[in-house]
Structure formats: structure tokens, C-alpha cells
XYZ file of C-alpha atoms in Angstrom:
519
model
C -50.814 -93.368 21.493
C -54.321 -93.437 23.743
C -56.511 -92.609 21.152
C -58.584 -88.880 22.124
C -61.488 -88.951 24.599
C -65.392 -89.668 23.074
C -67.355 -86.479 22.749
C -68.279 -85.422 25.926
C -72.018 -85.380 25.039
C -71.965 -88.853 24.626
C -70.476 -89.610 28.257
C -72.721 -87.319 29.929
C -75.759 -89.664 28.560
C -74.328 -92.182 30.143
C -76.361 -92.842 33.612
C -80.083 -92.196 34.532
C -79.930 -90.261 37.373
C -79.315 -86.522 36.968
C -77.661 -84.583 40.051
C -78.229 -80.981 40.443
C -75.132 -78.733 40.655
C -74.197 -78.012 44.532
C -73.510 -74.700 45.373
C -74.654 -70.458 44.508
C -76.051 -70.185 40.965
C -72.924 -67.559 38.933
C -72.593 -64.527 40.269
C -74.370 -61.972 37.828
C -71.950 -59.199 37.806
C -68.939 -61.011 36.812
C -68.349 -60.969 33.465
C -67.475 -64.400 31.855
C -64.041 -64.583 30.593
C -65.338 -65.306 26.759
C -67.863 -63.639 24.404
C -68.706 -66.984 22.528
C -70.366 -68.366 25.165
C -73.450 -71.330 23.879
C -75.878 -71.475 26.750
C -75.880 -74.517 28.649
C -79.420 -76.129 29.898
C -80.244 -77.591 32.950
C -80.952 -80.953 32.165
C -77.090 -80.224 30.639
C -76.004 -79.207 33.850
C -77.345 -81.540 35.657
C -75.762 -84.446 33.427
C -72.404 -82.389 33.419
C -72.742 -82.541 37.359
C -72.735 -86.591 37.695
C -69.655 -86.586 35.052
C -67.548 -84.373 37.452
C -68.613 -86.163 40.463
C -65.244 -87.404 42.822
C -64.925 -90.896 42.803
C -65.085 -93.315 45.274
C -63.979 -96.202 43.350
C -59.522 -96.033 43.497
C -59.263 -100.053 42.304
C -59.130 -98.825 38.300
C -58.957 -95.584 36.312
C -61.824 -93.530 35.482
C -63.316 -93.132 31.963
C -60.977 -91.233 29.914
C -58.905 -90.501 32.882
C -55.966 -90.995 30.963
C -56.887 -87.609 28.434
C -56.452 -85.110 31.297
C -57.693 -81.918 28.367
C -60.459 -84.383 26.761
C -59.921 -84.747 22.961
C -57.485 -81.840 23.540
C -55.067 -83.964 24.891
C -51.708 -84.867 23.106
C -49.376 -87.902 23.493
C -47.096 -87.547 26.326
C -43.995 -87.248 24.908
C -40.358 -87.886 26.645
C -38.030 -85.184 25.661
C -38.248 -81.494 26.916
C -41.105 -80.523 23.957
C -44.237 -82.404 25.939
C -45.236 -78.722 27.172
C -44.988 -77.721 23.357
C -47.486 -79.059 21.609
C -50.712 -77.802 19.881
C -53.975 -79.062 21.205
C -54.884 -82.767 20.022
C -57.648 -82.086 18.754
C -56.760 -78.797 16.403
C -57.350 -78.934 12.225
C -54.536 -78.877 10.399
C -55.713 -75.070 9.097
C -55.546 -73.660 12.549
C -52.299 -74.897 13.131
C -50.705 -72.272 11.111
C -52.183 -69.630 13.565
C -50.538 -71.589 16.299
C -46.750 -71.788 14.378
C -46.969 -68.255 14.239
C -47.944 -67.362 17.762
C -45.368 -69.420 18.624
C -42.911 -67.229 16.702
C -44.179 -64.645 17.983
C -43.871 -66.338 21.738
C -40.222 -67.069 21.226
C -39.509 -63.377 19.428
C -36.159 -61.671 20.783
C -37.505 -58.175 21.218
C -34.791 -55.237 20.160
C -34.629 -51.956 21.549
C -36.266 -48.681 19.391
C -35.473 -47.025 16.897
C -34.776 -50.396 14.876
C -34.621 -51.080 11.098
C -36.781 -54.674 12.381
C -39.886 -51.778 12.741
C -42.011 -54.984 13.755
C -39.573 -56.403 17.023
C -38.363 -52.702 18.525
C -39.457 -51.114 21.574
C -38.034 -53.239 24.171
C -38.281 -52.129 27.907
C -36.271 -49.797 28.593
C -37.011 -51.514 31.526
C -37.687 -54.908 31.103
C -37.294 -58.606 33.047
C -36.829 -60.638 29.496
C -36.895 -59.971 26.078
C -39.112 -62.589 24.874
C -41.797 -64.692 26.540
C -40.138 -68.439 25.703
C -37.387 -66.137 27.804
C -39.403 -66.832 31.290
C -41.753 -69.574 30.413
C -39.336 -72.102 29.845
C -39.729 -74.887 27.076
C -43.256 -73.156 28.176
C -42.797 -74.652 31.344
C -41.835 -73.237 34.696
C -39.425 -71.030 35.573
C -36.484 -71.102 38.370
C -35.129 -69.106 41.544
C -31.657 -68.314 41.471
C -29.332 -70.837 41.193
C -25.529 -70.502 41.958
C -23.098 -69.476 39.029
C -26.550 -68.566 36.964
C -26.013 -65.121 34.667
C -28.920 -63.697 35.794
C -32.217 -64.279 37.191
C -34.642 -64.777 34.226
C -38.153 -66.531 35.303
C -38.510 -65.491 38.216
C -39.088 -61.382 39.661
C -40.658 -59.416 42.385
C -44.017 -57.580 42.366
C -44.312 -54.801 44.260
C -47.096 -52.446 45.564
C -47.303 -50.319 49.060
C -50.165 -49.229 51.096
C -52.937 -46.801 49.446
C -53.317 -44.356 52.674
C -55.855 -41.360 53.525
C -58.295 -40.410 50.946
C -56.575 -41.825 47.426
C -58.824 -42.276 44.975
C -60.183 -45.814 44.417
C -59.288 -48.068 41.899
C -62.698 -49.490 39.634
C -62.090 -52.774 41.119
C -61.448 -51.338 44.909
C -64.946 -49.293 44.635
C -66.924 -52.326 43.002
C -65.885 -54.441 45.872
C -66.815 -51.835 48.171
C -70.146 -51.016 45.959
C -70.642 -55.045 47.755
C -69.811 -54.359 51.329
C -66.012 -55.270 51.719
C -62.915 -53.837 52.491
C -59.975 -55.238 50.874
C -56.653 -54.066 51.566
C -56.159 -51.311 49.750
C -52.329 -50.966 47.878
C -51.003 -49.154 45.088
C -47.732 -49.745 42.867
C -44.577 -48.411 44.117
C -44.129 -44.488 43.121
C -41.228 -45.032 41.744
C -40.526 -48.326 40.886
C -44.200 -49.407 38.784
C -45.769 -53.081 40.049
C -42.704 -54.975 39.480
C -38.970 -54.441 39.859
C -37.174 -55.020 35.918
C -33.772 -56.358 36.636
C -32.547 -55.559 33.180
C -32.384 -52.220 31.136
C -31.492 -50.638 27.575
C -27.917 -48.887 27.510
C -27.735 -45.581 29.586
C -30.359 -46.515 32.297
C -29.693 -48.177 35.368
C -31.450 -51.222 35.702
C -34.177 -51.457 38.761
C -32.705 -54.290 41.351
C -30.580 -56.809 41.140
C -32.628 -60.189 42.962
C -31.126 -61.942 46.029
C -31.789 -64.551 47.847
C -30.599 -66.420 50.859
C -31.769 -69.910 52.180
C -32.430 -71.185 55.647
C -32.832 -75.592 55.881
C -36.073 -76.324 58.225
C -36.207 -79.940 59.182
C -39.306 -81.774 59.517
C -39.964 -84.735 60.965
C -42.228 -87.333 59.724
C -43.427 -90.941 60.349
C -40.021 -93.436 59.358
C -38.941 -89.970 57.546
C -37.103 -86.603 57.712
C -37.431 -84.210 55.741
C -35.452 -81.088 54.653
C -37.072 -77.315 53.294
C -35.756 -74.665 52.502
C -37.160 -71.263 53.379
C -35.891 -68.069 51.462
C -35.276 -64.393 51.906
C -35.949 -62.328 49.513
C -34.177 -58.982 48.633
C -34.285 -56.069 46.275
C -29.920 -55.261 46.193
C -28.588 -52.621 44.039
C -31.586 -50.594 43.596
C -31.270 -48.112 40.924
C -33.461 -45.498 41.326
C -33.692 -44.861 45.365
C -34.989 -46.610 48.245
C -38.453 -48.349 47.815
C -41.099 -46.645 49.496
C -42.376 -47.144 53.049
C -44.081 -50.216 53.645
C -43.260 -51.274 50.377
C -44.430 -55.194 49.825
C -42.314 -57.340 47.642
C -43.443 -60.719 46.162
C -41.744 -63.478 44.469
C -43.133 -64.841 41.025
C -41.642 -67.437 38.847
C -43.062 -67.945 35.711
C -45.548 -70.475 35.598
C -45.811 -73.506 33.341
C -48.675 -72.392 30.153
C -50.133 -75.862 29.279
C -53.887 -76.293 29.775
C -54.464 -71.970 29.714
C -57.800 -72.071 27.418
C -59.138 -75.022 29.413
C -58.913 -73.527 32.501
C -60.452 -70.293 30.555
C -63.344 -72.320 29.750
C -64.527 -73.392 32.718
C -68.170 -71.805 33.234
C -68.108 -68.917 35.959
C -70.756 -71.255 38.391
C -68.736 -73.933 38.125
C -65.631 -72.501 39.765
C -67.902 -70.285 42.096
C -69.946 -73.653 43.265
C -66.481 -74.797 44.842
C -66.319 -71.488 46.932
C -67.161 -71.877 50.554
C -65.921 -68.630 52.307
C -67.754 -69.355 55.872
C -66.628 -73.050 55.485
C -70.218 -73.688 55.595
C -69.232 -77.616 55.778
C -66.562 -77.660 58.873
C -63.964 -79.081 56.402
C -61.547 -76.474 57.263
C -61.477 -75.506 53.733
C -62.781 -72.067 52.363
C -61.716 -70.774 49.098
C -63.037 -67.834 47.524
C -63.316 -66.401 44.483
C -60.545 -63.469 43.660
C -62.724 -60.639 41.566
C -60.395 -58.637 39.293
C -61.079 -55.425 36.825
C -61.045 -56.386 32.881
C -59.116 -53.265 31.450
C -60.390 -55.020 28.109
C -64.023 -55.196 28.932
C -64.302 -52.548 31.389
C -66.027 -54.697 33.856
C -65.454 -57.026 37.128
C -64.588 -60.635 35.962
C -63.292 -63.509 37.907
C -59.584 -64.279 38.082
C -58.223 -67.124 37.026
C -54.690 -66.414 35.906
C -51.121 -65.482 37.821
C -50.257 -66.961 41.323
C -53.077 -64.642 43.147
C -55.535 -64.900 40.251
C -55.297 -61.478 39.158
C -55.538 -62.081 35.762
C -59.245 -62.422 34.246
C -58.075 -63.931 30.281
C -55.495 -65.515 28.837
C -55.247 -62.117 26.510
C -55.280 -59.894 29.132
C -52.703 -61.900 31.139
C -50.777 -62.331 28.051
C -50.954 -58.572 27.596
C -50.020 -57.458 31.192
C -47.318 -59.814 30.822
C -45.724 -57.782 27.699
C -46.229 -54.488 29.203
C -44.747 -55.624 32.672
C -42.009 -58.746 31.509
C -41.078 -56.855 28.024
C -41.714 -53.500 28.163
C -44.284 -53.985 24.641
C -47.109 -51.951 24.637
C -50.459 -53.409 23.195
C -53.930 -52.509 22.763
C -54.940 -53.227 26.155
C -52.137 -51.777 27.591
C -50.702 -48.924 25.522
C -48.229 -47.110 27.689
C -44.621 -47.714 25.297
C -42.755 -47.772 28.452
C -44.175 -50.588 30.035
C -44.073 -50.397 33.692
C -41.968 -47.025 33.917
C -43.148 -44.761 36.370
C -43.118 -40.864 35.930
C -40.549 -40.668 38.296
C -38.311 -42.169 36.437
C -37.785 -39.507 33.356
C -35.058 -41.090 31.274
C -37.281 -44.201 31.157
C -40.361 -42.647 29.627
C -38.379 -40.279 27.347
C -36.323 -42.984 25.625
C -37.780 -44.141 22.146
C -40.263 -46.617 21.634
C -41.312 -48.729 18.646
C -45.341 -47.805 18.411
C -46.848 -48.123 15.824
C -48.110 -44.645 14.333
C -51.498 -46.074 13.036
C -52.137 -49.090 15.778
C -50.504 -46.743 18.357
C -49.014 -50.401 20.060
C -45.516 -52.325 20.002
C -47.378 -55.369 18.830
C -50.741 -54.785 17.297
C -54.235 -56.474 17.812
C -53.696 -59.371 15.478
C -50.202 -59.889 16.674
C -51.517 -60.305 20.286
C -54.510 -62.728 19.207
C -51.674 -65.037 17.621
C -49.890 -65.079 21.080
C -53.610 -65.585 22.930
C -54.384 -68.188 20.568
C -50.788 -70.227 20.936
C -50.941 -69.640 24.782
C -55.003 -70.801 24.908
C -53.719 -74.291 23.256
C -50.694 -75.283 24.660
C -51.796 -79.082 25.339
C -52.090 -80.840 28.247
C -50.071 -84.635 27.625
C -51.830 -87.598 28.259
C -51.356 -89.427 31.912
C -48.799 -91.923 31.897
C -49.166 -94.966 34.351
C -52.953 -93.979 34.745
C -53.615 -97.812 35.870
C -50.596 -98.667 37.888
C -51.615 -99.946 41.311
C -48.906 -97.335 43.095
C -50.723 -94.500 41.377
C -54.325 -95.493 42.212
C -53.038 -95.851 46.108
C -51.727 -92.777 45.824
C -55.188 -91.214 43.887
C -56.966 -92.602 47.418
C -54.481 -91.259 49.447
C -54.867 -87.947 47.836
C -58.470 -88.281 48.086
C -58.203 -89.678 52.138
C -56.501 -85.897 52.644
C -58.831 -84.232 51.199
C -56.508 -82.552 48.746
C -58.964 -82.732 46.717
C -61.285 -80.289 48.376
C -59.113 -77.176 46.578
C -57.462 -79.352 43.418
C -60.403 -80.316 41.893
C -60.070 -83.148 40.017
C -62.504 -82.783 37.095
C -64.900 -79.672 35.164
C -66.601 -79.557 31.990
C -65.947 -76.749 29.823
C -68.695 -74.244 28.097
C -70.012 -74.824 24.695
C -67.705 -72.354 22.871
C -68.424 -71.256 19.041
C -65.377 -70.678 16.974
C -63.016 -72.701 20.148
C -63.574 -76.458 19.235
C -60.435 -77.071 21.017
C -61.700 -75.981 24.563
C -65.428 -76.446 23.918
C -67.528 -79.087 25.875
C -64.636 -81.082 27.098
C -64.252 -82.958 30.195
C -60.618 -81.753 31.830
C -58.736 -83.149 34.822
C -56.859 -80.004 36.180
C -56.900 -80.706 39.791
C -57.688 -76.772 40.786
C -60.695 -74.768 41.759
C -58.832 -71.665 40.822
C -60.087 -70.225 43.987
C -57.776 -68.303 46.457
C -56.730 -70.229 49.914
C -55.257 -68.947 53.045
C -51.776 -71.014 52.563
C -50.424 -70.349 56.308
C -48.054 -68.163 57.318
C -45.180 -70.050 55.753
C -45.980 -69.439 52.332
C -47.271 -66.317 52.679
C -45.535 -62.647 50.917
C -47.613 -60.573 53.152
C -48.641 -58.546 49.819
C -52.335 -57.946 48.981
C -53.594 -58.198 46.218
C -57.074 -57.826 44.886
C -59.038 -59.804 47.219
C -56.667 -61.846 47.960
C -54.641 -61.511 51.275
C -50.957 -61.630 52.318
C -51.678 -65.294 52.600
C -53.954 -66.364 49.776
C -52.731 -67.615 46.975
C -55.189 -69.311 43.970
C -54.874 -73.300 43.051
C -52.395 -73.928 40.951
C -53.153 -76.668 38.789
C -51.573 -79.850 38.385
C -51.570 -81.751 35.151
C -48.191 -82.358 33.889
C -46.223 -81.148 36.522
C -44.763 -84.815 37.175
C -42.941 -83.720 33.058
C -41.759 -80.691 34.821
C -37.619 -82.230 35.336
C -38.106 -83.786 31.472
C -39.233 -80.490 30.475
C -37.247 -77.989 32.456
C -34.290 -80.213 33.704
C -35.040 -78.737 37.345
C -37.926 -80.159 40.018
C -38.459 -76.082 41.629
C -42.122 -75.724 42.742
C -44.923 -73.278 44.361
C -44.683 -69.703 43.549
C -40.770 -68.863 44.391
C -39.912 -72.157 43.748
C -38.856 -72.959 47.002
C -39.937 -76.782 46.997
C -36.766 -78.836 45.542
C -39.297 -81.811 45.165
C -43.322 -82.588 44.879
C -43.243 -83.695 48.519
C -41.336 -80.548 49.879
C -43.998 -78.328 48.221
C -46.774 -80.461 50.048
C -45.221 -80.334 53.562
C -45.140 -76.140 53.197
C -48.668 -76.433 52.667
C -50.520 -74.299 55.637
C -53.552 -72.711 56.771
C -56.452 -74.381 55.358
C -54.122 -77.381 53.952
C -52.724 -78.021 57.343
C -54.817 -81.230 57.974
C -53.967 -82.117 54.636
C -50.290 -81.984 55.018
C -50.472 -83.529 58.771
C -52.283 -86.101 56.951
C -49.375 -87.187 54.651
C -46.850 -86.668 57.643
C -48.804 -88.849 59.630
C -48.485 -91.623 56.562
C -46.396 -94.920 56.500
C -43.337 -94.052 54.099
C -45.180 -96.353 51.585
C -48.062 -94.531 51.396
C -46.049 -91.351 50.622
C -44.347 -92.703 48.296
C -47.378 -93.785 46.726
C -49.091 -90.385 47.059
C -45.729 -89.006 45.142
C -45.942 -91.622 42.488
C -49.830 -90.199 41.429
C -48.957 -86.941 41.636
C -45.952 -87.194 39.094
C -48.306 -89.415 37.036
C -50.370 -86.174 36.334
């Protein structure tokens, strides 16, 4: 086992030189993402700044490379539980609160009025009925696949254009309190922000998901390689035609390791990475998607879902039982999850509040689920020093993937998180939003983010992702059958990066592959 990462204090001592963070001090009206925030200094900063520096040395592995989540990290394990774990570096009395999340993660939700008062109100309209349900092994989920039952992991958002003088959302007018103009949309009328492909007895369910495949060929130096680009359909709609100009999305369910890392990463940090105007001609301009905390009432930066529209792993982990589950929280309290008012049945069928919460699952039962999902661990790198993997680390460097998957942050000082506080974390994302190209794109808006933005997905771990969910699906529908089919569909501003690794001897690909499913 690599034994866990030094404290991160003592690494950022290391050196004499201090180098000053690069890029706009945080943005004052975003709200940080936690409450427990310890201020950081600037001779801190400035220390934290030469630690999370990109190399320029590929002949060995960096310090502590091989602990991706710091002292956080957990041995990589080779059966499907490596996305299972507990954070490394968790007491043995919090790990209690993390067994019982993790019931509470894999609970099968039953349909009100129950005698099991504390698992009813499922749905009525719902896409699973429990989390583990979509987040696989709590890895990633899957598109279709022939002969499968259904089509759990993986559903369509919808939304349609917000026309004439509808009244603005809080997030819409604080964007436009700052000068901009972002597409405006609204959830379908009748069918909510998603489509539920399942339903309780005696109500139709929404859709049923289709999906037909087209094989692209492209050609690349001593190679050829074969994509496959979908259509997407809502069949068997239950409730009507969608509205005009409806916009459909496809989500699978991303994997949940790493979650309260990636919450931890200091506002200025992420926003230092943003370069809108691609001030520096490298072709590259992410931005930061701005989303409305229904928890704190305020504009915070998101970090969570495929567009970032999700500001906290509790938030996200609420939104995600009102829209997956149908389960009602304190966030969000309506008992019929994403039923609409046109759909009457659906709100007048039972539900399993709670008379003195007023919730399906109460305030402490959605902390548990926060605090399981905020420490799923990040496994340790395997083959961190092999000489294929640190050809392939340069290669990934030469493209300049790096430029939106960030290797490296350090997280903030956190009191009452020692798991996420004041590590050093590999991720490789700036959790910005991109312009993707028109190949990837779903033509939806959403937030700030355009019909072909989508945020950095991170990539620790997702070489475990056949160990761990027996299937090698990536990008947001999972389209890609293999790590080097989801590069070539990389567009827009990762173009040159993907002409880059077209352009490569089949060596060098291979090599490029080999790092990336070392992560």
C-alpha cells in the first residue's frame, strides 16, 4: 500500500521562491460552496501556487503524485469496490456516519402510504428508486444497451425557450444585474426539467428513451478509427407532445469519487484558470458557470452535473432526489418531485412527508448522504513511474490538454472536514465550462453555459472505470466506447488538442492512452 501523502504544509515549505497566484483575485459575489471556510494568507497562497505549478520535468513522478486526493487517498483496489471506499484519511468514529449514508445511498425507495414510514414517497414519477440505482458501484452510468430492461443511468433533461416578458429567474436577473444575456429557458410545461421513464401503478410513465447510432470513421496517422454518433429520442410520451422548441439533453450518471475535493477547491483558484477573451491566444477559454443556491439564497459557482449547474455536493445530492427519486427534502420540498401542475394525477397521489420535517428524507438523513457522497475516495495511481505513462504525461502536456484538466489544486483549510482540508489533489479539471464543438454539443442552455459548453469533467480513476462498472462508456451520453474515442470527439476549443493526438505516431497514442488509464 503507498503509504498517505505528508501534510501538505510541510511540502509547501519546501522551496524559497514564492510565486504569486496568476489570474483575477475571487469574484466577491459568489458565495463559496462551504461555511467552514479558515482564511488562507498570502504568503500561503503564494507557497500553494509553486506546489500546483505544471511540470516540466516527464523523466520521473512528481512528489506524491501517486496519492491523487492527498492523505485522502485509498489503496487502489482490483475488484469493482475501488469507487467504494471511505476517504484514507477518515477516524474510525466518522466512519459510522459514512456506513450509514451509504445505506441510505443504496435505499430502495417504496411508494406512499407505506408501513416503512421512513422509505415511502417514491416518484410517482421517478428515473430510479435509489441512488446506488444510477451511480453504479458509484461509478458511471450507461446508454442503452441491446436486450437491457430498461434504461437506468442515463435520462434526458429538458427545458424550452422562456419568450416575451416571463418573469426572470434569481439567477437570470443576477446575471443580467452584470451586463449579460444568457439564453433564457424554462422547464417543459408539462413534462418538469427531466423526462422520468418510470412511474407508480395507475400513471403513465413520461417517455420511454431511444436511441439510434450512426459509425463516423476517422482517419489518423498508421490508424483508423471508428465513433459512434447517437440520436436521441423521447418515444412513447405519456402525457402529450413536448412543447415547441423543446431541448432535450442526454445525462448519464456520473462516477461520485473525489465530490468533497473538488468542493474544496477555493473559489480564486478555479476562477484564476478562467480566460473568457483567451487573453493568451491558446485557443482555450473556459469560464466560470454561475448558478443560484436554493440553500443559501445566493449566486455561487457551479461545480457539479455535466454543465456545472450544481453549486454543493448537498444541493446536487438534493436536486438529484427530487428529480431521479421523486424524495422531497429540505431544500427541495415539493413531494412530487419533478411533477408539473399539468399533470394532476401526479401531484394528487400520496406522498410520504413527514408531518413535522414536512420532507421524504429529513435534514439529518440528507447530511448522511452529503457526507458519504463528499468522501467517496479517490484510489491511488497505479503505474505512476512506468516509462509508457510518463510519455504519455508529456504527450498530454505537448497537447495542451492540460490547459482545461488541470492537473493539480490545493484545497481550503476546512474546520470540522479533515478529510478535504489543505490537501494537495490531482483531478485533472478546472471545472470551468468549454465550448466542446458542434459534435458534442445538445444545443440546450443552461445557466451560462451554451448549447455547446459543457464543464471539465475530471479524471482520476476513470482508467478503474471497466473494473468498476464492467463497461468502458464515456463523456456525457456515453457515446465514447473507449478513452481514445472520447478524445477524438473533442471540439471547439480542444480541436488542436485532438488534431494533436491524430497527428501522433501510433506509439505515442498508445502511450497517451496508457497515462490516462493510469489515473
Amino acid at each position: 500500500m503507498t503509504p498517505p501523502a505528508k501534510p501538505i504544509l510541510t511540502l509547501l515549505r519546501l522551496g524559497a521562491c514564492a510565486v504569486a497566484l496568476a489570474g483575477p483575485a475571487a469574484a466577491t459575489d459568489l458565495a463559496e460552496p462551504l461555511d467552514n471556510i479558515l482564511p488562507r494568507d498570502k504568503d500561503e497562497a503564494a507557497r500553494v501556487a509553486m506546489v500546483t505549478r505544471p511540470t516540466q520535468d516527464f523523466s520521473a513522478p512528481e512528489k506524491f503524485e501517486q496519492n491523487p486526493a492527498g492523505a485522502a487517498t485509498t489503496r487502489a483496489r482490483s475488484d469493482a469496490d475501488a469507487f467504494s471506499q471511505s476517504s484514507g484519511n477518515m477516524t474510525f468514529e466518522r466512519e459510522l456516519d459514512f456506513k450509514v449514508g451509504n445505506g441510505l445511498f443504496k435505499k430502495i425507495w417504496v411508494s406512499a402510504p407505506s408501513s416503512t414510514l421512513a422509505s415511502d414517497g417514491l416518484g410517482p414519477l421517478y428515473n430510479a428508486r435509489a441512488c446506488q440505482r444510477c451511480h453504479l458501484k458509484d461509478g458511471r452510468g450507461h446508454p442503452p444497451e441491446p436486450g437491457a430492461p430498461d434504461n437506468v443511468s442515463i435520462f434526458l433533461r429538458i427545458s424550452v425557450p422562456a419568450h416575451g416578458g416571463a418573469p426572470l429567474s434569481d439567477i437570470e436577473a443576477f446575471l443580467q444585474s452584470r451586463g449579460e444575456t444568457p439564453a433564457r429557458t424554462r422547464p417543459d410545461p408539462v413534462y418538469g426539467g427531466q423526462l422520468q421513464d418510470f412511474s407508480l401503478p395507475g400513471l403513465p410513465a413520461e417517455y420511454r428513451l431511444g436511441v439510434t447510432w450512426q459509425e463516423v470513421e476517422v482517419p489518423m496517422n498508421g490508424e483508423t478509427a471508428h465513433l459512434r454518433r447517437p440520436d436521441w429520442e423521447a418515444l412513447e410520451l405519456g402525457y402529450g407532445p413536448l412543447a415547441d422548441g423543446a431541448m432535450l439533453s442526454p445525462r448519464v450518471a456520473p462516477q461520485m469519487i473525489g465530490l468533497g475535493l473538488l468542493e474544496a477547491i477555493p473559489t480564486e483558484d478555479i476562477l484564476a484558470h478562467a480566460d473568457p477573451e483567451d487573453r493568451d491566444g491558446d485557443g482555450i477559454s473556459g469560464r466560470a458557470q454561475i448558478v443560484w443556491s436554493f440553500e443559501k439564497g445566493a449566486p455561487m459557482l457551479g461545480r457539479f452535473g455535466w454543465k456545472a449547474g450544481a453549486p454543493s455536493v448537498r444541493e446536487q445530492s438534493a436536486a438529484a432526489f427530487a428529480g431521479d427519486i421523486g424524495i422531497s427534502t429540505p431544500i427541495f420540498r415539493a413531494p412530487s418531485g419533478d411533477c408539473t401542475t399539468a399533470q394532476a394525477l401526479c401531484i394528487a397521489a400520496p406522498d410520504g412527508s413527514d408531518p413535522d420535517t414536512g420532507a421524504e428524507i429529513d435534514a439529518t438523513g440528507l447530511d448522511l448522504v452529503t457526507f458519504y457522497s463528499r468522501n467517496l475516495a479517490v484510489p491511488e495511481r497505479r503505474y505512476v513511474d512506468a516509462q509508457d505513462v510518463l510519455r504519455g504525461k508529456r504527450i498530454f502536456s505537448e497537447a495542451n490538454c492540460t490547459g482545461c484538466h488541470v492537473p493539480k489544486f490545493v484545497t481550503n483549510r476546512l474546520d470540522g472536514q479533515p478529510e478535504q482540508s489543505f490537501q494537495l489533489i490531482w483531478p485533472y479539471t478546472d471545472l470551468l465550462l468549454h465550448d466542446m464543438g458542434e459534435g458534442l454539443a445538445d444545443n440546450r442552455p443552461e445557466g451560462r453555459a451554451s448549447g455547446t459548453e459543457w464543464k471539465t469533467p475530471p479524471l482520476w480513476g476513470i482508467g478503474l472505470t471497466p473494473q468498476v462498472n464492467g463497461h468502458s462508456y464515456y463523456l456525457h451520453d456515453g457515446r465514447a466506447r473507449s478513452l481514445l474515442e472520447a478524445v477524438l470527439w473533442h471540439g471547439g476549443e480542444a480541436a488542436a488538442a485532438r488534431d494533436h493526438v491524430v497527428a501522433l505516431e501510433p506509439e505515442d497514442r498508445a502511450a497517451l492512452i496508457a497515462f490516462l488509464e493510469s489515473l
